[in-house]
PDB file of C-alpha atoms in Angstrom:
ATOM      1  CA  MET A   1     -57.226 -38.562  42.386  1.00  0.00           C
ATOM      2  CA  HIS A   2     -54.868 -37.034  40.889  1.00  0.00           C
ATOM      3  CA  ASN A   3     -53.204 -37.907  37.629  1.00  0.00           C
ATOM      4  CA  ASN A   4     -50.321 -36.323  36.377  1.00  0.00           C
ATOM      5  CA  GLY A   5     -49.405 -36.283  32.000  1.00  0.00           C
ATOM      6  CA  LYS A   6     -45.852 -38.016  33.634  1.00  0.00           C
ATOM      7  CA  ASP A   7     -48.695 -40.820  35.002  1.00  0.00           C
ATOM      8  CA  ALA A   8     -50.861 -40.617  32.188  1.00  0.00           C
ATOM      9  CA  ALA A   9     -47.546 -41.532  30.181  1.00  0.00           C
ATOM     10  CA  ALA A  10     -46.491 -44.302  32.387  1.00  0.00           C
ATOM     11  CA  ALA A  11     -49.882 -46.364  32.491  1.00  0.00           C
ATOM     12  CA  GLU A  12     -49.243 -46.948  28.680  1.00  0.00           C
ATOM     13  CA  PRO A  13     -49.042 -49.995  27.700  1.00  0.00           C
ATOM     14  CA  ARG A  14     -45.957 -50.051  25.352  1.00  0.00           C
ATOM     15  CA  THR A  15     -45.574 -53.488  23.629  1.00  0.00           C
ATOM     16  CA  PRO A  16     -43.874 -53.730  20.035  1.00  0.00           C
ATOM     17  CA  THR A  17     -47.113 -54.414  18.033  1.00  0.00           C
ATOM     18  CA  GLN A  18     -48.671 -51.323  19.954  1.00  0.00           C
ATOM     19  CA  ALA A  19     -46.119 -49.214  18.915  1.00  0.00           C
ATOM     20  CA  VAL A  20     -45.811 -50.452  15.522  1.00  0.00           C
ATOM     21  CA  ASP A  21     -49.560 -49.981  15.077  1.00  0.00           C
ATOM     22  CA  ARG A  22     -49.456 -46.191  16.612  1.00  0.00           C
ATOM     23  CA  ALA A  23     -46.176 -46.027  14.464  1.00  0.00           C
ATOM     24  CA  LEU A  24     -48.400 -46.077  10.937  1.00  0.00           C
ATOM     25  CA  SER A  25     -51.524 -44.897  11.956  1.00  0.00           C
ATOM     26  CA  MET A  26     -49.154 -41.376  12.126  1.00  0.00           C
ATOM     27  CA  LEU A  27     -47.719 -42.194   8.619  1.00  0.00           C
ATOM     28  CA  VAL A  28     -51.685 -42.531   7.512  1.00  0.00           C
ATOM     29  CA  LEU A  29     -52.249 -39.352   9.088  1.00  0.00           C
ATOM     30  CA  LEU A  30     -49.643 -37.180   8.095  1.00  0.00           C
ATOM     31  CA  ALA A  31     -51.005 -38.865   4.576  1.00  0.00           C
ATOM     32  CA  GLN A  32     -54.432 -37.817   5.163  1.00  0.00           C
ATOM     33  CA  ARG A  33     -53.871 -34.525   6.687  1.00  0.00           C
ATOM     34  CA  GLY A  34     -50.945 -32.745   5.274  1.00  0.00           C
ATOM     35  CA  PRO A  35     -48.536 -31.434   8.020  1.00  0.00           C
ATOM     36  CA  SER A  36     -49.422 -31.489  11.390  1.00  0.00           C
ATOM     37  CA  GLY A  37     -47.791 -31.296  15.225  1.00  0.00           C
ATOM     38  CA  VAL A  38     -47.401 -34.017  17.405  1.00  0.00           C
ATOM     39  CA  THR A  39     -50.139 -32.385  19.699  1.00  0.00           C
ATOM     40  CA  GLU A  40     -52.507 -33.099  17.541  1.00  0.00           C
ATOM     41  CA  LEU A  41     -51.478 -36.159  16.493  1.00  0.00           C
ATOM     42  CA  ALA A  42     -51.185 -37.683  20.049  1.00  0.00           C
ATOM     43  CA  ARG A  43     -55.242 -36.315  20.641  1.00  0.00           C
ATOM     44  CA  GLU A  44     -56.063 -37.988  17.308  1.00  0.00           C
ATOM     45  CA  LEU A  45     -54.425 -40.889  18.506  1.00  0.00           C
ATOM     46  CA  GLY A  46     -55.508 -40.620  21.870  1.00  0.00           C
ATOM     47  CA  VAL A  47     -52.006 -40.932  23.377  1.00  0.00           C
ATOM     48  CA  HIS A  48     -49.510 -39.022  25.668  1.00  0.00           C
ATOM     49  CA  LYS A  49     -47.834 -36.634  23.902  1.00  0.00           C
ATOM     50  CA  SER A  50     -44.465 -37.986  24.883  1.00  0.00           C
ATOM     51  CA  THR A  51     -45.818 -41.225  23.100  1.00  0.00           C
ATOM     52  CA  ALA A  52     -46.030 -39.310  19.816  1.00  0.00           C
ATOM     53  CA  SER A  53     -42.850 -37.469  20.144  1.00  0.00           C
ATOM     54  CA  ARG A  54     -41.253 -40.815  20.593  1.00  0.00           C
ATOM     55  CA  LEU A  55     -42.698 -42.785  17.639  1.00  0.00           C
ATOM     56  CA  MET A  56     -42.300 -38.994  15.876  1.00  0.00           C
ATOM     57  CA  THR A  57     -38.571 -39.189  16.334  1.00  0.00           C
ATOM     58  CA  ALA A  58     -38.020 -42.587  15.614  1.00  0.00           C
ATOM     59  CA  LEU A  59     -39.738 -42.497  12.024  1.00  0.00           C
ATOM     60  CA  GLU A  60     -38.221 -39.131  11.735  1.00  0.00           C
ATOM     61  CA  LYS A  61     -34.262 -41.796  12.078  1.00  0.00           C
ATOM     62  CA  PHE A  62     -35.440 -43.460   8.951  1.00  0.00           C
ATOM     63  CA  ARG A  63     -36.606 -40.123   7.166  1.00  0.00           C
ATOM     64  CA  PHE A  64     -40.712 -41.276   6.737  1.00  0.00           C
ATOM     65  CA  VAL A  65     -41.224 -37.929   8.628  1.00  0.00           C
ATOM     66  CA  GLU A  66     -39.545 -34.905   8.326  1.00  0.00           C
ATOM     67  CA  GLN A  67     -39.889 -31.111  10.321  1.00  0.00           C
ATOM     68  CA  THR A  68     -41.141 -28.815   7.858  1.00  0.00           C
ATOM     69  CA  GLY A  69     -40.740 -24.875   6.915  1.00  0.00           C
ATOM     70  CA  SER A  70     -43.499 -24.264  10.020  1.00  0.00           C
ATOM     71  CA  ARG A  71     -42.150 -24.822  13.933  1.00  0.00           C
ATOM     72  CA  GLY A  72     -43.324 -28.247  15.312  1.00  0.00           C
ATOM     73  CA  LYS A  73     -44.929 -29.351  12.068  1.00  0.00           C
ATOM     74  CA  PHE A  74     -44.273 -32.703  11.086  1.00  0.00           C
ATOM     75  CA  GLN A  75     -44.729 -34.451   6.766  1.00  0.00           C
ATOM     76  CA  LEU A  76     -44.280 -37.423   4.847  1.00  0.00           C
ATOM     77  CA  GLY A  77     -40.765 -37.682   4.618  1.00  0.00           C
ATOM     78  CA  PHE A  78     -38.195 -39.389   1.271  1.00  0.00           C
ATOM     79  CA  GLY A  79     -37.807 -42.486   3.245  1.00  0.00           C
ATOM     80  CA  ILE A  80     -41.682 -42.853   2.138  1.00  0.00           C
ATOM     81  CA  VAL A  81     -41.329 -42.173  -1.930  1.00  0.00           C
ATOM     82  CA  ARG A  82     -37.701 -44.401  -1.625  1.00  0.00           C
ATOM     83  CA  LEU A  83     -39.926 -47.160  -0.294  1.00  0.00           C
ATOM     84  CA  ALA A  84     -42.853 -46.840  -2.966  1.00  0.00           C
ATOM     85  CA  GLY A  85     -39.638 -46.423  -5.355  1.00  0.00           C
ATOM     86  CA  ALA A  86     -38.683 -49.972  -4.423  1.00  0.00           C
ATOM     87  CA  THR A  87     -41.767 -51.481  -4.910  1.00  0.00           C
ATOM     88  CA  ALA A  88     -42.737 -49.798  -7.993  1.00  0.00           C
ATOM     89  CA  ALA A  89     -39.313 -51.281  -9.620  1.00  0.00           C
ATOM     90  CA  GLN A  90     -40.672 -54.457  -8.149  1.00  0.00           C
ATOM     91  CA  LEU A  91     -43.669 -54.061  -9.559  1.00  0.00           C
ATOM     92  CA  ASP A  92     -42.594 -53.525 -12.827  1.00  0.00           C
ATOM     93  CA  ILE A  93     -39.338 -56.222 -13.371  1.00  0.00           C
ATOM     94  CA  ALA A  94     -42.546 -58.466 -12.545  1.00  0.00           C
ATOM     95  CA  ARG A  95     -44.748 -57.671 -15.099  1.00  0.00           C
ATOM     96  CA  GLU A  96     -42.402 -57.002 -17.602  1.00  0.00           C
ATOM     97  CA  SER A  97     -40.608 -60.404 -17.179  1.00  0.00           C
ATOM     98  CA  ARG A  98     -43.662 -62.583 -16.738  1.00  0.00           C
ATOM     99  CA  PRO A  99     -44.186 -63.541 -20.172  1.00  0.00           C
ATOM    100  CA  ILE A 100     -40.825 -63.636 -21.229  1.00  0.00           C
ATOM    101  CA  CYS A 101     -40.607 -66.280 -18.228  1.00  0.00           C
ATOM    102  CA  VAL A 102     -43.565 -68.204 -19.256  1.00  0.00           C
ATOM    103  CA  ARG A 103     -42.266 -68.393 -23.290  1.00  0.00           C
ATOM    104  CA  LEU A 104     -38.804 -69.816 -21.234  1.00  0.00           C
ATOM    105  CA  ALA A 105     -40.641 -72.313 -18.977  1.00  0.00           C
ATOM    106  CA  ALA A 106     -42.037 -73.940 -23.011  1.00  0.00           C
ATOM    107  CA  GLU A 107     -38.899 -73.916 -24.462  1.00  0.00           C
ATOM    108  CA  LEU A 108     -36.787 -75.197 -21.647  1.00  0.00           C
ATOM    109  CA  HIS A 109     -38.985 -77.823 -20.191  1.00  0.00           C
ATOM    110  CA  GLY A 110     -38.501 -76.226 -16.511  1.00  0.00           C
ATOM    111  CA  THR A 111     -39.384 -73.877 -14.149  1.00  0.00           C
ATOM    112  CA  VAL A 112     -38.509 -70.323 -14.934  1.00  0.00           C
ATOM    113  CA  SER A 113     -38.576 -67.386 -11.634  1.00  0.00           C
ATOM    114  CA  LEU A 114     -37.448 -64.121 -11.707  1.00  0.00           C
ATOM    115  CA  SER A 115     -36.123 -62.860  -8.376  1.00  0.00           C
ATOM    116  CA  VAL A 116     -34.875 -59.609  -6.645  1.00  0.00           C
ATOM    117  CA  LEU A 117     -33.014 -59.428  -3.388  1.00  0.00           C
ATOM    118  CA  GLU A 118     -34.891 -58.408  -0.517  1.00  0.00           C
ATOM    119  CA  SER A 119     -33.941 -58.938   3.514  1.00  0.00           C
ATOM    120  CA  GLY A 120     -31.039 -60.876   3.101  1.00  0.00           C
ATOM    121  CA  GLY A 121     -32.160 -63.439   0.598  1.00  0.00           C
ATOM    122  CA  ALA A 122     -33.145 -64.022  -3.083  1.00  0.00           C
ATOM    123  CA  THR A 123     -36.987 -63.428  -3.353  1.00  0.00           C
ATOM    124  CA  THR A 124     -38.917 -64.859  -6.029  1.00  0.00           C
ATOM    125  CA  VAL A 125     -41.765 -62.490  -7.314  1.00  0.00           C
ATOM    126  CA  VAL A 126     -42.088 -64.335 -10.499  1.00  0.00           C
ATOM    127  CA  GLN A 127     -42.826 -67.968 -11.352  1.00  0.00           C
ATOM    128  CA  GLU A 128     -43.727 -69.953 -14.542  1.00  0.00           C
ATOM    129  CA  PRO A 129     -45.216 -72.314 -14.269  1.00  0.00           C
ATOM    130  CA  SER A 130     -47.086 -72.139 -11.031  1.00  0.00           C
ATOM    131  CA  THR A 131     -46.351 -75.931  -9.851  1.00  0.00           C
ATOM    132  CA  GLU A 132     -46.228 -77.984  -6.044  1.00  0.00           C
ATOM    133  CA  ARG A 133     -43.086 -76.219  -5.232  1.00  0.00           C
ATOM    134  CA  ASN A 134     -44.006 -72.918  -5.355  1.00  0.00           C
ATOM    135  CA  TRP A 135     -41.233 -70.220  -4.749  1.00  0.00           C
ATOM    136  CA  ILE A 136     -43.628 -66.946  -5.226  1.00  0.00           C
ATOM    137  CA  GLY A 137     -42.394 -64.726  -2.136  1.00  0.00           C
ATOM    138  CA  LEU A 138     -40.118 -67.143  -0.513  1.00  0.00           C
ATOM    139  CA  ARG A 139     -36.743 -65.894   0.868  1.00  0.00           C
ATOM    140  CA  MET A 140     -33.952 -68.036  -0.922  1.00  0.00           C
ATOM    141  CA  PRO A 141     -30.870 -68.606   0.744  1.00  0.00           C
ATOM    142  CA  LEU A 142     -27.622 -66.645  -0.821  1.00  0.00           C
ATOM    143  CA  HIS A 143     -25.065 -68.580  -1.102  1.00  0.00           C
ATOM    144  CA  ALA A 144     -26.991 -71.694  -1.922  1.00  0.00           C
ATOM    145  CA  THR A 145     -28.876 -70.531  -4.784  1.00  0.00           C
ATOM    146  CA  ALA A 146     -28.270 -70.326  -8.089  1.00  0.00           C
ATOM    147  CA  SER A 147     -29.792 -66.471  -8.115  1.00  0.00           C
ATOM    148  CA  GLY A 148     -28.417 -66.121  -4.803  1.00  0.00           C
ATOM    149  CA  LYS A 149     -24.720 -66.511  -6.358  1.00  0.00           C
ATOM    150  CA  VAL A 150     -25.980 -63.791  -9.035  1.00  0.00           C
ATOM    151  CA  LEU A 151     -27.204 -61.371  -6.644  1.00  0.00           C
ATOM    152  CA  LEU A 152     -23.902 -62.111  -4.158  1.00  0.00           C
ATOM    153  CA  ALA A 153     -21.457 -61.264  -6.863  1.00  0.00           C
ATOM    154  CA  SER A 154     -23.182 -58.329  -7.625  1.00  0.00           C
ATOM    155  CA  PHE A 155     -22.218 -56.807  -3.924  1.00  0.00           C
ATOM    156  CA  GLY A 156     -19.210 -54.716  -3.004  1.00  0.00           C
ATOM    157  CA  PHE A 157     -16.554 -55.865  -0.558  1.00  0.00           C
ATOM    158  CA  ALA A 158     -17.581 -54.506   2.550  1.00  0.00           C
ATOM    159  CA  GLU A 159     -21.268 -55.712   2.153  1.00  0.00           C
ATOM    160  CA  LEU A 160     -19.797 -59.641   1.104  1.00  0.00           C
ATOM    161  CA  GLU A 161     -17.835 -58.933   4.296  1.00  0.00           C
ATOM    162  CA  GLU A 162     -20.610 -57.877   6.477  1.00  0.00           C
ATOM    163  CA  PHE A 163     -22.667 -61.133   4.863  1.00  0.00           C
ATOM    164  CA  LEU A 164     -19.949 -63.823   5.743  1.00  0.00           C
ATOM    165  CA  ARG A 165     -19.844 -63.066   8.873  1.00  0.00           C
ATOM    166  CA  THR A 166     -22.724 -64.940   9.836  1.00  0.00           C
ATOM    167  CA  PRO A 167     -21.599 -69.360   9.225  1.00  0.00           C
ATOM    168  CA  LEU A 168     -22.913 -70.373   5.741  1.00  0.00           C
ATOM    169  CA  GLN A 169     -25.606 -72.683   6.600  1.00  0.00           C
ATOM    170  CA  ARG A 170     -25.706 -76.569   4.923  1.00  0.00           C
ATOM    171  CA  PHE A 171     -29.197 -77.699   3.456  1.00  0.00           C
ATOM    172  CA  THR A 172     -27.672 -80.703   1.930  1.00  0.00           C
ATOM    173  CA  PRO A 173     -24.189 -82.049   1.436  1.00  0.00           C
ATOM    174  CA  GLY A 174     -23.824 -80.248  -1.709  1.00  0.00           C
ATOM    175  CA  THR A 175     -24.135 -76.482  -0.511  1.00  0.00           C
ATOM    176  CA  VAL A 176     -20.893 -74.684   0.017  1.00  0.00           C
ATOM    177  CA  THR A 177     -20.172 -73.635   3.348  1.00  0.00           C
ATOM    178  CA  SER A 178     -16.618 -72.501   3.162  1.00  0.00           C
ATOM    179  CA  ARG A 179     -15.570 -69.161   2.760  1.00  0.00           C
ATOM    180  CA  GLY A 180     -13.012 -69.380  -0.006  1.00  0.00           C
ATOM    181  CA  ALA A 181     -15.110 -72.129  -1.399  1.00  0.00           C
ATOM    182  CA  LEU A 182     -17.854 -69.369  -2.184  1.00  0.00           C
ATOM    183  CA  MET A 183     -15.184 -66.797  -2.830  1.00  0.00           C
ATOM    184  CA  ALA A 184     -14.041 -69.222  -5.603  1.00  0.00           C
ATOM    185  CA  ASP A 185     -17.595 -69.202  -7.185  1.00  0.00           C
ATOM    186  CA  LEU A 186     -18.314 -65.746  -6.993  1.00  0.00           C
ATOM    187  CA  ASN A 187     -15.147 -65.414  -9.298  1.00  0.00           C
ATOM    188  CA  ARG A 188     -16.519 -67.424 -11.785  1.00  0.00           C
ATOM    189  CA  VAL A 189     -20.079 -66.160 -11.425  1.00  0.00           C
ATOM    190  CA  ARG A 190     -18.698 -62.551 -12.375  1.00  0.00           C
ATOM    191  CA  ASP A 191     -16.026 -63.934 -14.967  1.00  0.00           C
ATOM    192  CA  ARG A 192     -18.376 -66.329 -17.052  1.00  0.00           C
ATOM    193  CA  GLY A 193     -21.482 -63.793 -16.269  1.00  0.00           C
ATOM    194  CA  TRP A 194     -24.126 -66.816 -14.696  1.00  0.00           C
ATOM    195  CA  ALA A 195     -24.336 -68.730 -11.565  1.00  0.00           C
ATOM    196  CA  ALA A 196     -25.406 -72.417 -11.170  1.00  0.00           C
ATOM    197  CA  ALA A 197     -26.408 -74.589  -8.457  1.00  0.00           C
ATOM    198  CA  SER A 198     -26.382 -77.974  -8.174  1.00  0.00           C
ATOM    199  CA  GLY A 199     -28.588 -79.591  -5.361  1.00  0.00           C
ATOM    200  CA  GLU A 200     -26.888 -77.138  -3.256  1.00  0.00           C
ATOM    201  CA  PHE A 201     -29.964 -75.735  -1.584  1.00  0.00           C
ATOM    202  CA  GLU A 202     -32.822 -78.955  -2.249  1.00  0.00           C
ATOM    203  CA  ARG A 203     -30.905 -82.346  -3.234  1.00  0.00           C
ATOM    204  CA  ASP A 204     -33.588 -83.194  -6.388  1.00  0.00           C
ATOM    205  CA  LEU A 205     -32.764 -79.317  -8.299  1.00  0.00           C
ATOM    206  CA  HIS A 206     -29.798 -78.112 -10.302  1.00  0.00           C
ATOM    207  CA  SER A 207     -30.306 -74.151 -11.972  1.00  0.00           C
ATOM    208  CA  VAL A 208     -28.807 -71.716 -13.686  1.00  0.00           C
ATOM    209  CA  ALA A 209     -29.304 -67.812 -13.215  1.00  0.00           C
ATOM    210  CA  VAL A 210     -28.233 -64.591 -15.035  1.00  0.00           C
ATOM    211  CA  PRO A 211     -28.105 -61.334 -13.998  1.00  0.00           C
ATOM    212  CA  VAL A 212     -31.556 -58.930 -15.216  1.00  0.00           C
ATOM    213  CA  ARG A 213     -30.090 -55.332 -15.701  1.00  0.00           C
ATOM    214  CA  GLY A 214     -32.306 -51.990 -15.168  1.00  0.00           C
ATOM    215  CA  PRO A 215     -32.211 -48.087 -16.923  1.00  0.00           C
ATOM    216  CA  GLY A 216     -28.556 -47.275 -15.869  1.00  0.00           C
ATOM    217  CA  GLY A 217     -27.126 -50.557 -15.627  1.00  0.00           C
ATOM    218  CA  ARG A 218     -28.121 -51.353 -12.280  1.00  0.00           C
ATOM    219  CA  LEU A 219     -28.671 -55.145 -11.058  1.00  0.00           C
ATOM    220  CA  ALA A 220     -33.060 -55.366 -10.817  1.00  0.00           C
ATOM    221  CA  GLY A 221     -33.575 -58.804 -10.667  1.00  0.00           C
ATOM    222  CA  VAL A 222     -31.884 -62.368 -11.453  1.00  0.00           C
ATOM    223  CA  LEU A 223     -33.476 -64.921 -13.980  1.00  0.00           C
ATOM    224  CA  THR A 224     -33.254 -68.682 -13.157  1.00  0.00           C
ATOM    225  CA  ALA A 225     -34.025 -71.428 -14.864  1.00  0.00           C
ATOM    226  CA  SER A 226     -34.077 -74.293 -12.489  1.00  0.00           C
ATOM    227  CA  ALA A 227     -35.339 -78.116 -13.346  1.00  0.00           C
ATOM    228  CA  ASP A 228     -34.765 -81.856 -11.549  1.00  0.00           C
ATOM    229  CA  PRO A 229     -30.955 -83.247 -12.377  1.00  0.00           C
ATOM    230  CA  ALA A 230     -32.194 -85.402 -15.241  1.00  0.00           C
ATOM    231  CA  HIS A 231     -33.571 -82.159 -17.330  1.00  0.00           C
ATOM    232  CA  LEU A 232     -30.946 -80.293 -16.162  1.00  0.00           C
ATOM    233  CA  ARG A 233     -27.372 -81.527 -16.130  1.00  0.00           C
ATOM    234  CA  PRO A 234     -24.104 -79.949 -15.510  1.00  0.00           C
ATOM    235  CA  ALA A 235     -23.126 -80.551 -19.237  1.00  0.00           C
ATOM    236  CA  ASP A 236     -26.350 -78.401 -20.376  1.00  0.00           C
ATOM    237  CA  PHE A 237     -25.546 -75.088 -18.046  1.00  0.00           C
ATOM    238  CA  PRO A 238     -23.641 -73.349 -20.723  1.00  0.00           C
ATOM    239  CA  ASP A 239     -26.214 -73.056 -23.171  1.00  0.00           C
ATOM    240  CA  VAL A 240     -29.062 -72.514 -20.985  1.00  0.00           C
ATOM    241  CA  ALA A 241     -27.108 -70.094 -19.587  1.00  0.00           C
ATOM    242  CA  ARG A 242     -26.870 -68.443 -23.294  1.00  0.00           C
ATOM    243  CA  VAL A 243     -30.517 -68.748 -23.662  1.00  0.00           C
ATOM    244  CA  LEU A 244     -31.315 -66.872 -20.032  1.00  0.00           C
ATOM    245  CA  VAL A 245     -28.757 -64.119 -21.248  1.00  0.00           C
ATOM    246  CA  ARG A 246     -31.284 -63.168 -24.447  1.00  0.00           C
ATOM    247  CA  ALA A 247     -33.751 -63.416 -22.621  1.00  0.00           C
ATOM    248  CA  ALA A 248     -32.377 -61.659 -19.603  1.00  0.00           C
ATOM    249  CA  GLU A 249     -31.979 -58.968 -22.134  1.00  0.00           C
ATOM    250  CA  GLU A 250     -34.990 -58.525 -23.480  1.00  0.00           C
ATOM    251  CA  ILE A 251     -36.708 -57.734 -20.069  1.00  0.00           C
ATOM    252  CA  GLN A 252     -33.931 -55.207 -19.898  1.00  0.00           C
ATOM    253  CA  ASP A 253     -34.861 -53.390 -23.473  1.00  0.00           C
ATOM    254  CA  ARG A 254     -38.401 -53.725 -21.837  1.00  0.00           C
ATOM    255  CA  LEU A 255     -37.466 -51.594 -18.198  1.00  0.00           C
ATOM    256  CA  ARG A 256     -35.733 -49.362 -20.922  1.00  0.00           C
ATOM    257  CA  ARG A 257     -38.560 -48.525 -22.806  1.00  0.00           C
ATOM    258  CA  LEU A 258     -40.938 -47.805 -19.617  1.00  0.00           C
ATOM    259  CA  ALA A 259     -38.351 -45.651 -18.330  1.00  0.00           C
ATOM    260  CA  GLY A 260     -38.508 -43.843 -21.334  1.00  0.00           C
ATOM    261  CA  PRO A 261     -35.576 -41.989 -22.710  1.00  0.00           C
TER     262      PRO A 261
END
């Protein structure tokens, strides 16, 4: 029975997982082979040319691929470099901050962590010491944690407005869910240079956080000290913040030396 190319394309299953697998496979092929045409990529993947073309259009939208000077040829785009750079920056700050976090955890008799902004949350990339309460890789809510408030305080007006379009989730009776109360809290963070949370995400957890700046003064991460209310009282917050600020400056110096002149 006759089956033209259009029928073959229609017969191909199109699940989201399959589309992602094929798109990633195309990126791998471009990395291995260099500039390639849609036809040869389709042949290599065993898909119809129209399918390969749709995937390439989606990848081009996010600048993961770009067209070369040769007609119909594609190569890896700047979007890949941007992702790699962001990953490298996170690896750098994690590596440079770890020994300082180890020292601080012993000095403050609590847990010290380093977080970065990722996918709308504060993601922990370093935690010292390792405990049953393991936050590594977890995304913490921005409005209910000290680290998150430091990140929110760095947002521009439009970015903050976008964040506030979603209702603020309540985790404990102490969680700030009022827009006005949160804005007032963020103003305090900007004025004094540090943030605190008292049982706002977990009832039995207090925390203090300060920003860590990278080369050029950009916010690279957040350094946080956490402990139960008996070991970290609100009266202790300013003193702990001063210790964290000095440690953040050490991390900043390490990152500047890493970046070079």
